[in-house]
Coordinates of C-alpha atoms and ligand atoms in Angstrom, one line a residue:
X30 CA 10.6 -3.6 19.9
X31 CA 7.9 -6.6 19.2
X32 CA 8.5 -7.6 15.4
X33 CA 5.1 -8.2 14.9
X34 CA 2.6 -5.6 14.4
X35 CA -1.0 -5.4 12.9
X36 CA -2.2 -2.8 15.1
X37 CA -4.1 0.2 14.1
X38 CA -5.1 3.0 16.9
X39 CA -3.9 0.6 19.0
X40 CA -6.4 -1.8 18.3
X41 CA -5.3 -5.5 16.9
X42 CA -6.5 -6.0 13.3
X43 CA -8.2 -9.0 12.0
X44 CA -5.9 -10.6 9.9
X45 CA -8.7 -10.6 6.8
X46 CA -8.5 -7.0 6.9
X47 CA -4.6 -7.1 7.0
X48 CA -4.6 -8.2 3.4
X49 CA -5.1 -5.5 0.5
X50 CA -5.9 -7.0 -2.9
X51 CA -4.3 -5.2 -6.1
X52 CA -7.0 -4.5 -8.2
X53 CA -4.7 -4.4 -11.9
X54 CA -7.4 -5.1 -14.2
X55 CA -8.1 -2.9 -17.5
X56 CA -12.3 -2.5 -17.1
X57 CA -14.6 -1.8 -13.8
X58 CA -16.5 -4.7 -15.0
X59 CA -13.6 -7.1 -14.8
X60 CA -12.7 -5.7 -11.2
X61 CA -16.5 -5.9 -10.2
X62 CA -16.3 -9.8 -11.4
X63 CA -13.4 -10.2 -9.3
X64 CA -14.6 -8.5 -6.4
X65 CA -17.6 -10.8 -6.6
X66 CA -15.6 -14.1 -7.1
X67 CA -13.4 -12.9 -3.7
X68 CA -16.8 -12.5 -2.0
X69 CA -16.2 -12.3 1.8
X70 CA -12.5 -13.7 1.5
X71 CA -11.2 -10.1 1.2
X72 CA -12.1 -6.7 2.7
X73 CA -9.6 -4.4 0.9
X74 CA -9.1 -3.6 -2.6
X75 CA -6.2 -1.5 -4.1
X76 CA -6.9 0.6 -7.3
X77 CA -3.9 1.9 -9.3
X78 CA -3.2 3.8 -12.3
X79 CA -4.8 1.0 -14.4
X80 CA -8.1 0.7 -13.2
X81 CA -8.8 4.6 -11.9
X82 CA -8.1 5.2 -15.4
X83 CA -10.6 3.0 -16.9
X84 CA -13.0 4.4 -15.1
X85 CA -12.1 2.8 -11.5
X86 CA -12.3 6.4 -9.6
X87 CA -16.4 6.2 -10.0
X88 CA -15.8 2.2 -8.7
X89 CA -14.4 3.5 -5.4
X90 CA -17.7 4.6 -4.6
X91 CA -19.7 1.0 -4.9
X92 CA -16.8 -0.6 -3.0
X93 CA -17.2 1.5 -0.2
X94 CA -20.9 1.3 -0.3
X95 CA -20.7 -2.5 -0.2
X96 CA -18.8 -2.4 3.1
X97 CA -15.4 -2.5 1.1
X98 CA -12.3 -0.2 2.2
X99 CA -10.0 1.2 -0.5
X100 CA -6.4 2.2 -0.9
X101 CA -6.0 4.2 -3.7
X102 CA -2.6 3.9 -5.0
X103 CA -2.1 7.1 -6.9
X104 CA 1.4 8.5 -5.9
X105 CA 0.8 12.0 -5.9
X106 CA 3.3 14.5 -6.3
X107 CA 2.8 18.2 -7.4
X108 CA 3.0 21.8 -5.9
X109 CA 1.6 22.3 -2.5
X110 CA -1.9 23.8 -3.6
X111 CA -2.2 21.4 -6.1
X112 CA -1.9 18.5 -3.7
X113 CA -3.6 19.7 -0.9
X114 CA -7.1 20.2 -3.7
X115 CA -6.6 17.0 -4.6
X116 CA -6.2 15.2 -0.9
X117 CA -9.4 17.1 0.1
X118 CA -11.1 15.7 -2.7
X119 CA -10.0 12.4 -1.9
X120 CA -11.0 12.7 1.6
X121 CA -14.8 13.3 0.8
X122 CA -14.6 9.9 -0.9
X123 CA -14.4 7.3 2.2
X124 CA -11.1 6.1 0.8
X125 CA -9.0 4.7 3.6
X126 CA -5.6 4.6 2.2
X127 CA -4.2 7.1 -0.6
X128 CA -0.3 7.2 -1.6
X129 CA 1.8 10.4 -1.9
X130 CA 5.6 10.5 -2.9
X131 CA 7.9 11.4 0.0
X132 CA 9.1 14.8 -1.0
X133 CA 8.8 17.1 2.4
X134 CA 6.4 19.5 0.5
X135 CA 4.0 17.0 -0.7
X136 CA 3.3 15.3 2.6
X137 CA 3.1 18.4 4.3
X138 CA 0.8 19.7 2.0
X139 CA -1.5 16.4 2.0
X140 CA -1.3 15.9 6.4
X141 CA -2.4 19.5 6.0
X142 CA -5.4 19.1 3.3
X143 CA -6.1 15.8 5.1
X144 CA -7.0 17.8 8.4
X145 CA -9.5 15.4 10.7
X146 CA -10.6 13.4 7.8
X147 CA -10.6 9.5 8.4
X148 CA -8.1 9.0 5.3
X149 CA -5.2 8.0 6.2
X150 CA -1.8 9.1 3.9
X151 CA 0.8 6.4 2.9
X152 CA 4.1 7.7 2.1
X153 CA 6.5 5.8 -1.3
X154 CA 10.1 6.4 0.2
X155 CA 12.2 5.3 -3.4
X156 CA 10.1 3.4 -5.3
X157 CA 11.3 -0.5 -5.3
X158 CA 12.1 -0.2 -9.0
X159 CA 15.1 1.9 -8.2
X160 CA 18.8 0.8 -7.3
X161 CA 21.6 3.6 -6.8
X162 CA 22.8 3.5 -10.0
X163 CA 18.9 4.9 -10.5
X164 CA 19.3 7.5 -8.0
X165 CA 22.5 8.9 -9.6
X166 CA 21.3 9.1 -12.9
X167 CA 18.3 10.9 -11.6
X168 CA 21.0 13.3 -9.5
X169 CA 21.1 12.4 -6.1
X170 CA 23.9 11.7 -4.2
X171 CA 22.3 9.8 -1.4
X172 CA 22.1 5.8 -2.1
X173 CA 18.7 4.0 -1.7
X174 CA 19.1 3.0 2.2
X175 CA 19.9 6.5 2.8
X176 CA 17.3 7.9 1.6
X177 CA 14.9 5.5 2.4
X178 CA 15.7 6.2 6.0
X179 CA 15.8 9.7 5.9
X180 CA 12.6 10.2 4.3
X181 CA 11.1 7.7 6.8
X182 CA 11.9 10.0 9.5
X183 CA 10.9 12.7 7.4
X184 CA 7.6 11.2 6.7
X185 CA 7.0 10.5 10.6
X186 CA 8.0 13.8 11.8
X187 CA 5.5 15.5 9.1
X188 CA 2.4 13.1 10.3
X189 CA 2.3 11.1 7.3
X190 CA 0.2 7.5 8.9
X191 CA 2.9 5.2 7.4
X192 CA 4.7 3.6 4.0
X193 CA 4.8 1.6 1.6
X194 CA 7.7 -0.5 1.0
X195 CA 9.3 -3.9 0.4
X196 CA 9.0 -6.5 2.6
X197 CA 12.9 -6.3 2.7
X198 CA 13.0 -3.0 4.0
X199 CA 10.2 -3.6 6.4
X200 CA 12.3 -4.8 9.7
X201 CA 14.9 -1.8 9.1
X202 CA 12.3 0.7 8.8
X203 CA 10.0 -0.9 12.0
X204 CA 13.3 -0.2 13.8
X205 CA 14.1 2.8 12.4
X206 CA 10.9 4.2 12.9
X207 CA 9.2 2.4 15.7
X208 CA 5.7 1.7 16.0
X209 CA 4.7 5.2 14.9
X210 CA 4.1 4.2 11.2
X211 CA 1.9 1.8 9.4
X212 CA 3.7 -0.6 7.1
X213 CA 2.2 -1.5 3.7
X214 CA 4.0 -4.1 1.8
X215 CA 3.9 -5.0 -1.9
X216 CA 5.9 -8.1 -3.4
X217 CA 4.0 -10.6 -1.4
X218 CA 4.4 -14.0 -3.3
X219 CA 3.0 -17.1 -1.6
X220 CA 5.6 -20.4 -1.5
X221 CA 5.6 -21.5 -5.0
X222 CA 4.2 -19.0 -6.9
X223 CA 5.2 -17.1 -9.8
X224 CA 7.3 -14.3 -9.2
X225 CA 6.5 -12.1 -11.9
X226 CA 8.6 -8.8 -12.6
X227 CA 8.6 -8.6 -8.6
X228 CA 12.4 -8.6 -8.0
X229 CA 12.3 -9.0 -3.9
X230 CA 9.4 -11.1 -2.9
X231 CA 8.4 -12.6 0.2
X232 CA 6.1 -15.2 1.6
X233 CA 2.9 -13.1 3.5
X234 CA 4.5 -15.0 6.6
X235 CA 7.9 -13.9 6.2
X236 CA 6.6 -10.2 5.4
X237 CA 4.2 -10.1 8.9
X238 CA 7.0 -11.2 10.5
X239 CA 9.3 -8.6 9.3
X240 CA 7.2 -5.7 10.5
X241 CA 4.2 -5.5 7.8
X242 CA 1.0 -4.5 9.2
X243 CA -0.8 -4.7 5.6
X244 CA 0.3 -7.0 2.7
X245 CA -0.8 -6.1 -1.1
X246 CA -1.4 -8.7 -3.3
X247 CA -2.1 -8.5 -6.9
X248 CA -1.9 -11.3 -9.4
X249 CA -1.0 -14.2 -7.0
X250 CA -4.7 -14.0 -6.0
X251 CA -6.0 -12.1 -9.5
X252 CA -4.7 -14.3 -11.8
X253 CA -5.3 -17.5 -9.6
X254 CA -7.8 -20.4 -10.9
X255 CA -9.6 -19.3 -7.5
X256 CA -8.9 -16.0 -6.2
X257 CA -11.5 -16.9 -3.5
X258 CA -9.4 -19.5 -2.1
X259 CA -5.9 -18.2 -2.4
X260 CA -7.1 -15.4 -0.6
X261 CA -8.5 -17.1 1.8
X262 CA -4.9 -18.9 2.3
X263 CA -3.2 -16.1 2.3
X264 CA -5.3 -14.7 5.0
X265 CA -5.1 -18.0 7.3
X266 CA -1.0 -17.8 6.7
X267 CA -1.5 -14.0 8.1
X268 CA -3.0 -15.1 11.2
X269 CA -0.8 -18.0 12.2
X270 CA 2.7 -15.8 11.4
X271 CA 1.0 -13.2 13.7
X272 CA -0.3 -15.7 16.5
Ligands
C5P306 O1 0.4 -8.4 -9.0 P1 1.3 -7.9 -7.4 O2 1.4 -8.7 -6.0 O3 2.9 -7.9 -7.9 O4 1.1 -6.5 -7.5 C1 1.6 -5.9 -6.7 C2 0.9 -4.1 -6.8 O5 1.5 -3.4 -5.4 C3 0.7 -3.4 -7.5 O6 -0.3 -2.8 -7.9 C4 2.2 -2.5 -7.9 O7 1.9 -1.6 -8.8 C5 1.9 -2.2 -6.1 N1 3.4 -1.6 -5.8 C6 4.6 -2.2 -6.0 N2 6.1 -2.3 -5.9 C7 5.6 -1.0 -4.8 C8 4.8 0.0 -4.9 C9 3.1 -0.3 -5.3 O8 4.6 -3.8 -6.3 N3 6.9 -0.4 -4.4

């Protein structure tokens, strides 16, 4: 199985489109200024809880109108009817990626509601902040590796489009699920940059070689003195690792 991917619907992705910048900022004004500073060095942005609950859902629309792609990281999990209605609403916004937790009932409801819309659903198998002890405390008998593998297979069988995983998990998952699922990896740090609170990090090149299709990078870009130059450097690294 090829280690390198970066295909979507069988088409090779432009290296620039494989970088997703996490806009973990506290206001739309800051996010807007950051997107402006990054300019055409990135085309894909992730909006999570912090910005979404600070007016970021309306910012989705302006990003899309500006020709950017949006990853809405809402990690949905609720009764099937509520998940379905939520996904139907997101599918109408033009968002490209939406996350759900990898519980079979939640994943089925999301796939059903997405229907023929262009929205791609990503499942979070086990949060990377969980270790075996955290799972036991939450009442699970399985360890992290077993639960990640089980949920990845369930995601594939249900028709989920991709998984969010650490770069460390990427190569095992790529072997486990083949090329059926997109792999999207946070925890990416260019060589020499501050890992922050990320415990298991990989460089952009390592993540690409492990089989990641898309890399999510936040603080190394948004906290850089020159976010545009940092994004461009990461894209160059993606490009040479993918050659
Ligand atoms: O700033 P940094 O590059 O660490 O940002 C990584 C982004 O990816 C954050 O928005 C974080 O919430 C998200 N994420 C993560 N680990 C996961 C899932 C999502 O770091 N397992």
